[in-house]
Short mmCIF file of C-alpha atoms in Angstrom, two decimals:
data_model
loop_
_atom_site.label_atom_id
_atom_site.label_comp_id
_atom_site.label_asym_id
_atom_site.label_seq_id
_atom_site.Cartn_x
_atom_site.Cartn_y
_atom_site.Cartn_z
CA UNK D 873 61.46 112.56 79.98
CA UNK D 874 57.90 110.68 79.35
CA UNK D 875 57.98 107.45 81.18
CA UNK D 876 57.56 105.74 77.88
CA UNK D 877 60.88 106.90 76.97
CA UNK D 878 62.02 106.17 80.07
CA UNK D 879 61.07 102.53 79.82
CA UNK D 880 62.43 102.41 75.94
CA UNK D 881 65.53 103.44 77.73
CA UNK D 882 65.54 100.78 80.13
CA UNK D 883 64.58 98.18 77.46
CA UNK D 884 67.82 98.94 75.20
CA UNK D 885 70.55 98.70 78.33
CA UNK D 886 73.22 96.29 77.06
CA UNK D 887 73.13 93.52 79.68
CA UNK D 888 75.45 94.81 83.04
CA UNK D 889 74.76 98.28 81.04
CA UNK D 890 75.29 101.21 83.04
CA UNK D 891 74.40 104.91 82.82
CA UNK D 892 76.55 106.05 85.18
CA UNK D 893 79.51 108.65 84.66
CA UNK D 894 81.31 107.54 87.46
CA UNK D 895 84.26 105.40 87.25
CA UNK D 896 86.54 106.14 90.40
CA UNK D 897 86.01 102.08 90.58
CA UNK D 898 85.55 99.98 87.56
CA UNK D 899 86.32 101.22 83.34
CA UNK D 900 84.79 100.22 80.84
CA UNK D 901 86.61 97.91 77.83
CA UNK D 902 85.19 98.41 74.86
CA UNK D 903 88.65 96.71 73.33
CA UNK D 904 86.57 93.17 71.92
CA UNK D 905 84.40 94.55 68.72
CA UNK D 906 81.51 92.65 68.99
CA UNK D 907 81.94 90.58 72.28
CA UNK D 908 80.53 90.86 75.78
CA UNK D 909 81.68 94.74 77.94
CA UNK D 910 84.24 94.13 79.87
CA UNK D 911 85.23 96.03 83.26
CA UNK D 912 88.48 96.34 84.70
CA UNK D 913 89.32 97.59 88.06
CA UNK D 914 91.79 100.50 88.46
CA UNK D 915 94.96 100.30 90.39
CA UNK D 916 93.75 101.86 93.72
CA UNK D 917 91.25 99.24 94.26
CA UNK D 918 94.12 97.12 94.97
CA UNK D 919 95.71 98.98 97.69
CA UNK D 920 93.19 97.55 100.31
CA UNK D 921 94.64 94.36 99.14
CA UNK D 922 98.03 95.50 99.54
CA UNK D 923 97.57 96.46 102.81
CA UNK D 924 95.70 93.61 104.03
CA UNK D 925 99.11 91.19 102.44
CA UNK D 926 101.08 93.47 104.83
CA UNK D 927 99.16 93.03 107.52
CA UNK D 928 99.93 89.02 107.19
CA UNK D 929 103.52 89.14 106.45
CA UNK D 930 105.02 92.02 107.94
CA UNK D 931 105.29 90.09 111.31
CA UNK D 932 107.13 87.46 110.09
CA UNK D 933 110.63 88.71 110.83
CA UNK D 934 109.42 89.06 114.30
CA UNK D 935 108.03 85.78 114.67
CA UNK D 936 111.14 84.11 113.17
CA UNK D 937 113.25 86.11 115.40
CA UNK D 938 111.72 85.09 118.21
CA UNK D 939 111.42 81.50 117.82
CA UNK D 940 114.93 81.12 116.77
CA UNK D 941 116.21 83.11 119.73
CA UNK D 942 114.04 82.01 122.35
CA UNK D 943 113.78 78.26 121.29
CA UNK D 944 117.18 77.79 119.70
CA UNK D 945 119.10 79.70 121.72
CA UNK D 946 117.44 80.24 125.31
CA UNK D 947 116.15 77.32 125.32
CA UNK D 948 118.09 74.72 123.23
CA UNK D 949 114.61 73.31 122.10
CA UNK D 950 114.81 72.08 118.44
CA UNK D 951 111.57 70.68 118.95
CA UNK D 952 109.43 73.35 120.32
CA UNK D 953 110.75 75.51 117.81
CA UNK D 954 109.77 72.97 114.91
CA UNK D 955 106.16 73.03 116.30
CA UNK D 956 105.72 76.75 116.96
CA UNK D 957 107.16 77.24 113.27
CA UNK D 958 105.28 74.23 111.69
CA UNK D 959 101.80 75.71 113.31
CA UNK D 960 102.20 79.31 112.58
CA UNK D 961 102.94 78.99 108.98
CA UNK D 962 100.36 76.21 108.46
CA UNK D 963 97.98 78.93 109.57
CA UNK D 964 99.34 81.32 107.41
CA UNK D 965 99.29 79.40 104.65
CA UNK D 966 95.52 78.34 105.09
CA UNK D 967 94.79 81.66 105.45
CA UNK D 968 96.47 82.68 102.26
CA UNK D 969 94.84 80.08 100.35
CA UNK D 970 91.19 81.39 101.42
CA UNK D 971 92.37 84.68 100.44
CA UNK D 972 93.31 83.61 96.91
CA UNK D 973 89.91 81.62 96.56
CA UNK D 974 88.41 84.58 97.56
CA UNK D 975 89.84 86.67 95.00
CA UNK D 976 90.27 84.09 91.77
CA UNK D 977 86.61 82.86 92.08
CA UNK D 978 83.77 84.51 91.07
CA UNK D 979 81.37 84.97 93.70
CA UNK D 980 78.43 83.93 92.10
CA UNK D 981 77.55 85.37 88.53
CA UNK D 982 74.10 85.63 87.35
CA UNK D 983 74.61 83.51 83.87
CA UNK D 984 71.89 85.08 81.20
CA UNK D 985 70.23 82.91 79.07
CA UNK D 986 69.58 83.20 75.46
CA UNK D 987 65.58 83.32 75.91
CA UNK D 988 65.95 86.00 78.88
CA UNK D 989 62.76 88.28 78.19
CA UNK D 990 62.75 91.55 80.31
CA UNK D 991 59.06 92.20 81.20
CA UNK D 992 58.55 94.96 79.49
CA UNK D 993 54.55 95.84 80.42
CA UNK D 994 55.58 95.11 83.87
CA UNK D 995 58.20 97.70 83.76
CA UNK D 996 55.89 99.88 82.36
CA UNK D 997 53.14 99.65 85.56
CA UNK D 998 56.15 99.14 88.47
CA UNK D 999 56.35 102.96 88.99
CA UNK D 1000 52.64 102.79 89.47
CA UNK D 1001 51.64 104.80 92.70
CA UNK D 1002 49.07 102.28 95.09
CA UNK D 1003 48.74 102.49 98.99
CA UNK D 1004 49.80 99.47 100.91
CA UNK D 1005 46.51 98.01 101.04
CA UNK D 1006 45.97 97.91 97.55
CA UNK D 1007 49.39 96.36 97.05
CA UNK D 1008 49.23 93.76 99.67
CA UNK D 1009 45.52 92.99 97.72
CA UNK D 1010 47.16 92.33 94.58
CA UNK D 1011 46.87 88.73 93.10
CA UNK D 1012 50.56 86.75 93.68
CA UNK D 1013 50.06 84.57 90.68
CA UNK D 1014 53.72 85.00 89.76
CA UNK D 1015 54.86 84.53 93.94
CA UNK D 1016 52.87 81.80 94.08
CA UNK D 1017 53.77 79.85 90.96
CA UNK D 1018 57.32 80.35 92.23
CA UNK D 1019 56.55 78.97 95.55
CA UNK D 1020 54.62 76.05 94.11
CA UNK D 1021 57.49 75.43 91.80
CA UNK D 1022 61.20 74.61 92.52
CA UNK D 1023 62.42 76.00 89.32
CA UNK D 1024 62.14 79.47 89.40
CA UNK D 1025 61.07 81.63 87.11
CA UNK D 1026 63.37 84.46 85.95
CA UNK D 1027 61.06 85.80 84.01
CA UNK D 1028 58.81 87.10 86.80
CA UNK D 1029 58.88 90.70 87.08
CA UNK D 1030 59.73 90.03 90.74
CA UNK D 1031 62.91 88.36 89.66
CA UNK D 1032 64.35 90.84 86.85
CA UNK D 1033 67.03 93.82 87.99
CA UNK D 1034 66.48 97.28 86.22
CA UNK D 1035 70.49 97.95 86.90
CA UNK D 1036 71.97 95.33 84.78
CA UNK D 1037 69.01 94.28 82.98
CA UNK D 1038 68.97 90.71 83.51
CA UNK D 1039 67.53 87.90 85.96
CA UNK D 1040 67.40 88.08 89.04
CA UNK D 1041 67.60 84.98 91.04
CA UNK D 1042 66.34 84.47 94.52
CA UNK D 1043 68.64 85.79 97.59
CA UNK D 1044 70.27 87.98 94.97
CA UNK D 1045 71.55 91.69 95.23
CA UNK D 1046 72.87 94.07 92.71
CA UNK D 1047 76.03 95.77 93.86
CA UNK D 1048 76.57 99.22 93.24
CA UNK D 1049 80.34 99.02 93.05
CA UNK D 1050 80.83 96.34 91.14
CA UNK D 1051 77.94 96.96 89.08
CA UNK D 1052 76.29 93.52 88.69
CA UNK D 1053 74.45 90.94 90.30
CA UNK D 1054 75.73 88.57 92.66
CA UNK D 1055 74.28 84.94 93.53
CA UNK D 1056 73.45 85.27 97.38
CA UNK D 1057 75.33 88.19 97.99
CA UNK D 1058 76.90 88.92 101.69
CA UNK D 1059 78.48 92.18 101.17
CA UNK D 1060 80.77 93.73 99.15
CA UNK D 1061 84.42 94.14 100.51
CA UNK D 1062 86.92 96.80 99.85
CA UNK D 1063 89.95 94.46 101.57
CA UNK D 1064 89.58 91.85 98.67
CA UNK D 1065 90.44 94.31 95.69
CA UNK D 1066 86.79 95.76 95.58
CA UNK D 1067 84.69 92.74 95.40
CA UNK D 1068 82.16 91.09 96.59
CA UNK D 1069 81.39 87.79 99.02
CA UNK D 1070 78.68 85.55 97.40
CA UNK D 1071 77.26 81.72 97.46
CA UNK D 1072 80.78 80.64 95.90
CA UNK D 1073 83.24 83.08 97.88
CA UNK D 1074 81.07 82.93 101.48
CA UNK D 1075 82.92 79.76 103.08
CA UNK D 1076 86.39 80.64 101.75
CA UNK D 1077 85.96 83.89 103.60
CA UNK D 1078 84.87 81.98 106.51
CA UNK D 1079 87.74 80.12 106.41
CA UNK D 1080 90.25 83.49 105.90
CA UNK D 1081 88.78 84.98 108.98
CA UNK D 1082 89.32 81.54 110.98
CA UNK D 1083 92.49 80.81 109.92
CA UNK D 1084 93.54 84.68 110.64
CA UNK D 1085 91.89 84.80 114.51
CA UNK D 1086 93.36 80.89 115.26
CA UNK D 1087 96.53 82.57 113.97
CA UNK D 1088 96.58 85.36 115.95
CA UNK D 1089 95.47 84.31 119.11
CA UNK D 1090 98.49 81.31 118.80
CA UNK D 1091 100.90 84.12 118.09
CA UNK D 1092 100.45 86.22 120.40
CA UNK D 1093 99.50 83.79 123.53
CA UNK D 1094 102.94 82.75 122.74
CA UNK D 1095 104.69 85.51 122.68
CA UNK D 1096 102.84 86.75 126.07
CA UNK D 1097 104.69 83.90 127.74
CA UNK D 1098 108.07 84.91 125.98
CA UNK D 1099 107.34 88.46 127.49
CA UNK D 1100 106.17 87.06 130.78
CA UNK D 1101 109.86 85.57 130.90
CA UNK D 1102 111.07 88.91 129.86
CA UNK D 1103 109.99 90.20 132.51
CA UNK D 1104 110.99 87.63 135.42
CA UNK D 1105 114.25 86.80 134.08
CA UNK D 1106 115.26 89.60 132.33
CA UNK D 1107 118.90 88.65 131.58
CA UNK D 1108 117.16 84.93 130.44
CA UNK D 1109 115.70 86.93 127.52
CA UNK D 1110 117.77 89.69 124.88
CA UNK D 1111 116.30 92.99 125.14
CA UNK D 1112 115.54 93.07 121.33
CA UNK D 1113 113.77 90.32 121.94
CA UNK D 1114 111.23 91.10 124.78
CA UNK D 1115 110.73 93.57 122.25
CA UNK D 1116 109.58 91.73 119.54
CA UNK D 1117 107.57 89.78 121.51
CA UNK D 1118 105.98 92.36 123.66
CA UNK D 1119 105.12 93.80 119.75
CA UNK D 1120 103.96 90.56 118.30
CA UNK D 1121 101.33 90.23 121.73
CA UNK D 1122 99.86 93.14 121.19
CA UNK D 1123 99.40 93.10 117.85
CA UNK D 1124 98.16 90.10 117.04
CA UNK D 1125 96.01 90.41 119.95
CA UNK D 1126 94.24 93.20 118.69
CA UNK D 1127 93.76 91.43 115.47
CA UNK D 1128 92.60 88.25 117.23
CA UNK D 1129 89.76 90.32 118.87
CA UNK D 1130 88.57 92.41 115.40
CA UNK D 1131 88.72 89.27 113.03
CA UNK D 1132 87.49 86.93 115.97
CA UNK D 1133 84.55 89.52 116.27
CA UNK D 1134 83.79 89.56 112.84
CA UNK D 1135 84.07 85.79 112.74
CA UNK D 1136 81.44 85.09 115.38
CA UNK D 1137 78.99 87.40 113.97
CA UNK D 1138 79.19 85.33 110.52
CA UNK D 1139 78.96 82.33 112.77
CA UNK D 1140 75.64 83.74 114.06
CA UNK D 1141 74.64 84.70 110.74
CA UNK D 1142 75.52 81.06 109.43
CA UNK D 1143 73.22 79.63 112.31
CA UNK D 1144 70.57 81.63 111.64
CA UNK D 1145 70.72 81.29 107.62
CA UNK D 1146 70.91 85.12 106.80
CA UNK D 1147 73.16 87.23 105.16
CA UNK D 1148 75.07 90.36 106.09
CA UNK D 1149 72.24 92.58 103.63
CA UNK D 1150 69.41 90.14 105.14
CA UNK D 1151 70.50 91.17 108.81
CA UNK D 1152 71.18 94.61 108.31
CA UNK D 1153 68.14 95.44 106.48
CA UNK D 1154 64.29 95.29 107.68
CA UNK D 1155 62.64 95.97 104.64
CA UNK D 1156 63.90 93.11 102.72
CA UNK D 1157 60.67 91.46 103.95
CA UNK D 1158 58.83 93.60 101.45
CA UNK D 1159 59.96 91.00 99.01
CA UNK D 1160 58.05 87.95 100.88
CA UNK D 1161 54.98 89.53 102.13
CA UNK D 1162 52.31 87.41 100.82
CA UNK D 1163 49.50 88.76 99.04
CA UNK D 1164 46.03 88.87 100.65
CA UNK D 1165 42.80 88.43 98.87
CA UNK D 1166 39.74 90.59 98.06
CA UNK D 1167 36.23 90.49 97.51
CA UNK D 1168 36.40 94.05 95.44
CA UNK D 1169 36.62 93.87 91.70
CA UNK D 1170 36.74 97.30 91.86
CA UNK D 1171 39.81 98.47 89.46
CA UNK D 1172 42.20 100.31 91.19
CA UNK D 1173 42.91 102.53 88.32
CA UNK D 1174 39.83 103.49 88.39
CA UNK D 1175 38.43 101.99 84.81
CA UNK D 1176 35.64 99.74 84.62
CA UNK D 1177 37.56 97.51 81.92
CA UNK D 1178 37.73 93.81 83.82
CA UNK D 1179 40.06 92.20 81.96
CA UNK D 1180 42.84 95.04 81.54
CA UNK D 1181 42.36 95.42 85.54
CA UNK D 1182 43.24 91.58 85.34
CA UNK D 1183 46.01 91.62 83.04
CA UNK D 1184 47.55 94.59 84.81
CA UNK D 1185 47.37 93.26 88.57
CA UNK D 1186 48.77 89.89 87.24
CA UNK D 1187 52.18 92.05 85.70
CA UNK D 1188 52.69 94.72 89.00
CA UNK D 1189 55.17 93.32 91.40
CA UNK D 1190 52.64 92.70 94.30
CA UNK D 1191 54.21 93.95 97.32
CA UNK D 1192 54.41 97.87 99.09
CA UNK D 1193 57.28 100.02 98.57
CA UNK D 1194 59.38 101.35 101.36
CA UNK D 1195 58.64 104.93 100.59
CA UNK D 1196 55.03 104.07 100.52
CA UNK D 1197 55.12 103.00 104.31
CA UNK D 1198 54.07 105.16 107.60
CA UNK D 1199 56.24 105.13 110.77
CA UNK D 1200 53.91 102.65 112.07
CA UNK D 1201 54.10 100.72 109.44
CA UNK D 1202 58.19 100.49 109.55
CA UNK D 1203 58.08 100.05 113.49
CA UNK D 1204 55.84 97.10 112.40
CA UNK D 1205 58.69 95.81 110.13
CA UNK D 1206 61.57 96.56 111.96
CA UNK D 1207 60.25 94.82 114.93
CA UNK D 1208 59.28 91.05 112.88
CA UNK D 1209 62.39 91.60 111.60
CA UNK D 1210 64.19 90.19 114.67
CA UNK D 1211 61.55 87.37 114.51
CA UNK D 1212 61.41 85.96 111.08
CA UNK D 1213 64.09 83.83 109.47
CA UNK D 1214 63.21 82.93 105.78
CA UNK D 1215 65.66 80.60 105.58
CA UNK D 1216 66.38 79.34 108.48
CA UNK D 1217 65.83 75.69 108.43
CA UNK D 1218 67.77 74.88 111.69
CA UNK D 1219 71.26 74.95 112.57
CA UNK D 1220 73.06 72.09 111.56
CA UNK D 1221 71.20 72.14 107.99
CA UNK D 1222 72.17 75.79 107.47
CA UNK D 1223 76.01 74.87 108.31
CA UNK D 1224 75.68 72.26 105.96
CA UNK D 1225 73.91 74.60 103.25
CA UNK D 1226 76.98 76.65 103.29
CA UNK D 1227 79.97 74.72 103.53
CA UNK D 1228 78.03 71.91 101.51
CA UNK D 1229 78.99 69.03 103.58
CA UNK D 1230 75.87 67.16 102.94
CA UNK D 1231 75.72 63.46 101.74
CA UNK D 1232 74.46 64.90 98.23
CA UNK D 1233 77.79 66.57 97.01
CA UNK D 1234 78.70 62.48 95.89
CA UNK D 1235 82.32 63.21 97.25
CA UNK D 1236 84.00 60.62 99.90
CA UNK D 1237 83.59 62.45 103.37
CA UNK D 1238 87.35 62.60 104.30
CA UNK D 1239 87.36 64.12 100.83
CA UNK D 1240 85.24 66.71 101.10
CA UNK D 1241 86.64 67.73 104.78
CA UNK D 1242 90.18 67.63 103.50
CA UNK D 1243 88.67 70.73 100.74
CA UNK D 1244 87.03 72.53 103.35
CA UNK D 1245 89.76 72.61 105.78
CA UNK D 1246 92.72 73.48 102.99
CA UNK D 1247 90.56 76.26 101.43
CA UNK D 1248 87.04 76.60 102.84
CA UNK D 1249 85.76 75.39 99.50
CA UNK D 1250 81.67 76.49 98.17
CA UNK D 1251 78.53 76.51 99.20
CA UNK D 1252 75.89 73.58 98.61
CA UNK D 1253 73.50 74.06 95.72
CA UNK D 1254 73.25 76.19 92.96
CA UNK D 1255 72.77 79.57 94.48
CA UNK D 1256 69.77 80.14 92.81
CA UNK D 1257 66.97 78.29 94.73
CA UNK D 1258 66.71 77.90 98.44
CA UNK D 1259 64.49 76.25 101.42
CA UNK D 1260 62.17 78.43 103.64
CA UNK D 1261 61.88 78.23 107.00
CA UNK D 1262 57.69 76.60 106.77
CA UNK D 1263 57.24 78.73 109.89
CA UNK D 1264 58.02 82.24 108.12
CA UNK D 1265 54.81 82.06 106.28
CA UNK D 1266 53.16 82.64 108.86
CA UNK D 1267 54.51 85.24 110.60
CA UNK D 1268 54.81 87.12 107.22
CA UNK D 1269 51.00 86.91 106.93
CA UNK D 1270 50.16 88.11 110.13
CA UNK D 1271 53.12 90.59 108.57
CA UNK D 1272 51.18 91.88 106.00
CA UNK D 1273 47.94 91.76 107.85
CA UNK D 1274 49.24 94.24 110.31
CA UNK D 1275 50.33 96.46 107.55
CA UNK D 1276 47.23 96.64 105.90
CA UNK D 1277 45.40 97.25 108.86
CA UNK D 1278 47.44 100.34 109.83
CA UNK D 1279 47.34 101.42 105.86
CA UNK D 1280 43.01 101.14 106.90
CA UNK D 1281 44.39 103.81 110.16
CA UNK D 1282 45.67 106.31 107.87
#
């Protein structure tokens, strides 16, 4: 196929269009004449899910057994048992309501408006072959327009997916799976019925894996001191019930130590401002590489025609392609990539970017608190436009100088 077709191809995808055979994950409902696709999930995406609700409630006749035999009856402590009982299934529950956030809200759709124009010359130059140089050269009169500007434009050719054919806002990712864009997207997780975490889901799942690792680690410190009397006074203590205890320890201690794990590398990545696709991969920064300018009005297509030169540098997305780099050239990348944050703008201001506790949300502050601590509530902002880090530009210069001067080595 001619890349002409190609591109007419490309140009009459139905929006969140998909070529793809492939539907071991989501259908396709063709059921409304004349409205929007639709996409439905089949039934063994929810048996992650499933499991997961097992994994919270199976314990529960253990814990209950425990508490009323060691506290009731061991014991004769009504109100130790009240506490124990009050605390674990306040956890419970605030883990159960992150979960249903989680899975009820939409993690952050990319809404398409009505004068959404794909650009289509730009499309038809992107699979132009250049060497780094010559891309790092390029004019960023679309980059810096949206730099310059807060609003940004969609319309940019920097800023339009080729998957579901629609804008592309900034800190946006397509996702394979679920076959759309999502606003600020973290990663996509199997364990919530095959979806993903975005700007709107991010601090609810926080909040799951918080209320989960609190929960465990209560659970099963107390139940190590119910086995630890097991143990010294063994008739003090029913068999069945050193038991259960001895179970619940160990189980929720293993949990404790994955979730908790998993929770203080999202507290790292909250600190730094990044997301799980930011940390994970390098040549992201291909997006923000600033463009450098040239003296040579040389053409790099090699006519002499000025103006179409012009035109056609001002429509190519101005920054290298991965495949187009050497190993230098990645070691290069790979190595600032443990150096520059984007977005980080300093701790406290990226906690407060995500669980949007700022003064600007117009809420009382007990208010907004009492949200965040039931469910884990959104993130601050519209998920669309962020701030930089003023010290990344920088470092992505002296980026993108490096790169073109071992593109000059080759």
């Amino acid at each position: 196929m001619s890349l002409i077709n190609h591109i007419q191809d490309l140009r009459d995808r139905p929006p969140y269009g998909n070529n793809d055979d492939d539907d071991s994950v989501l259908d396709f409902d063709e059921s409304d004449e004349g409205g929007p696709p639709k996409w439905r999930k089949r039934w063994w995406n929810y048996i992650p899910l499933c499991i997961l609700l097992i994994l919270i409630f199976a314990p529960q006749y253990s814990v209950m057994k425990v508490l009323v035999s060691y506290f009731l009856k061991t014991r004769d402590s009504p109100f130790l048992f009240a506490v124990n009982i009050f605390t674990i299934e306040f956890f419970t529950f605030l883990a159960c309501s992150s979960l249903m956030v989680c899975l009820v809200r939409d993690p952050g759709a990319v809404r398409i408006g009505e004068n959404a124009q794909a650009p289509a010359e730009a499309d038809a130059h992107g699979e132009t072959d250049m060497s780094v140089t010559e891309a790092l050269l390029m004019p960023a009169t679309t980059r810096t327009a949206d730099v310059a500007n807060e609003d940004d434009d969609f319309n940019s050719p920097l800023k339009w997916c080729r998957k579901c054919w629609a804008p592309k806002p900034e800190r946006s990712h397509h996702c394979s799976v679920c076959k759309r864009c999502v606003l600020k997207m973290d990663h996509h997780c199997p364990w919530l019925a095959q979806k993903c975490v975005g700007h709107w889901t991010y601090p609810a799942f926080l909040h799951f894996l918080a209320s989960t690792s609190i929960l465990c680690a209560y659970v099963s410190i107390m139940c190590l001191r119910i086995t630890y009397v097991a143990f010294v006074e063994p008739f003090s203590v029913g068999e069945i019930i050193a038991i259960h205890a001895l179970f619940l320890t160990l189980y929720c201690a293993i949990f404790s130590i994955t979730v908790g794990s998993f929770l203080g590398w999202h507290l790292y990545l909250v600190s730094t401002n990044q997301t799980t696709l930011e940390s994970l991969s390098p040549f992201l920064l291909l997006r923000y590489l600033p463009s450098r300018p040239t003296d040579a009005p040389a053409s790099i297509s090699g006519t002499d025609d000025t103006s179409t030169n012009t035109t056609r540098q001002s429509r190519l997305a101005h920054i290298p392609r991965e495949h187009q780099l050497s190993g230098a050239q990645r070691r290069h990348i790979q190595f600032a990539h443990g150096r520059i944050r984007i977005y980080d703008i300093g701790w406290r201001k990226n906690f407060a970017q995500v669980f949007g506790v700022g003064s600007e949300s117009g809420r009382p502050k007990w208010n907004r608190w009492m949200y965040r601590a039931v469910c884990g509530g959104g993130s601050y902002g519209d998920g669309k436009t962020f701030p930089r880090n003023p010290r990344a530009d920088n470092l992505l210069e002296r980026l993108a100088t490096a790169l073109a001067d071992e593109d000059k080595l080759e």
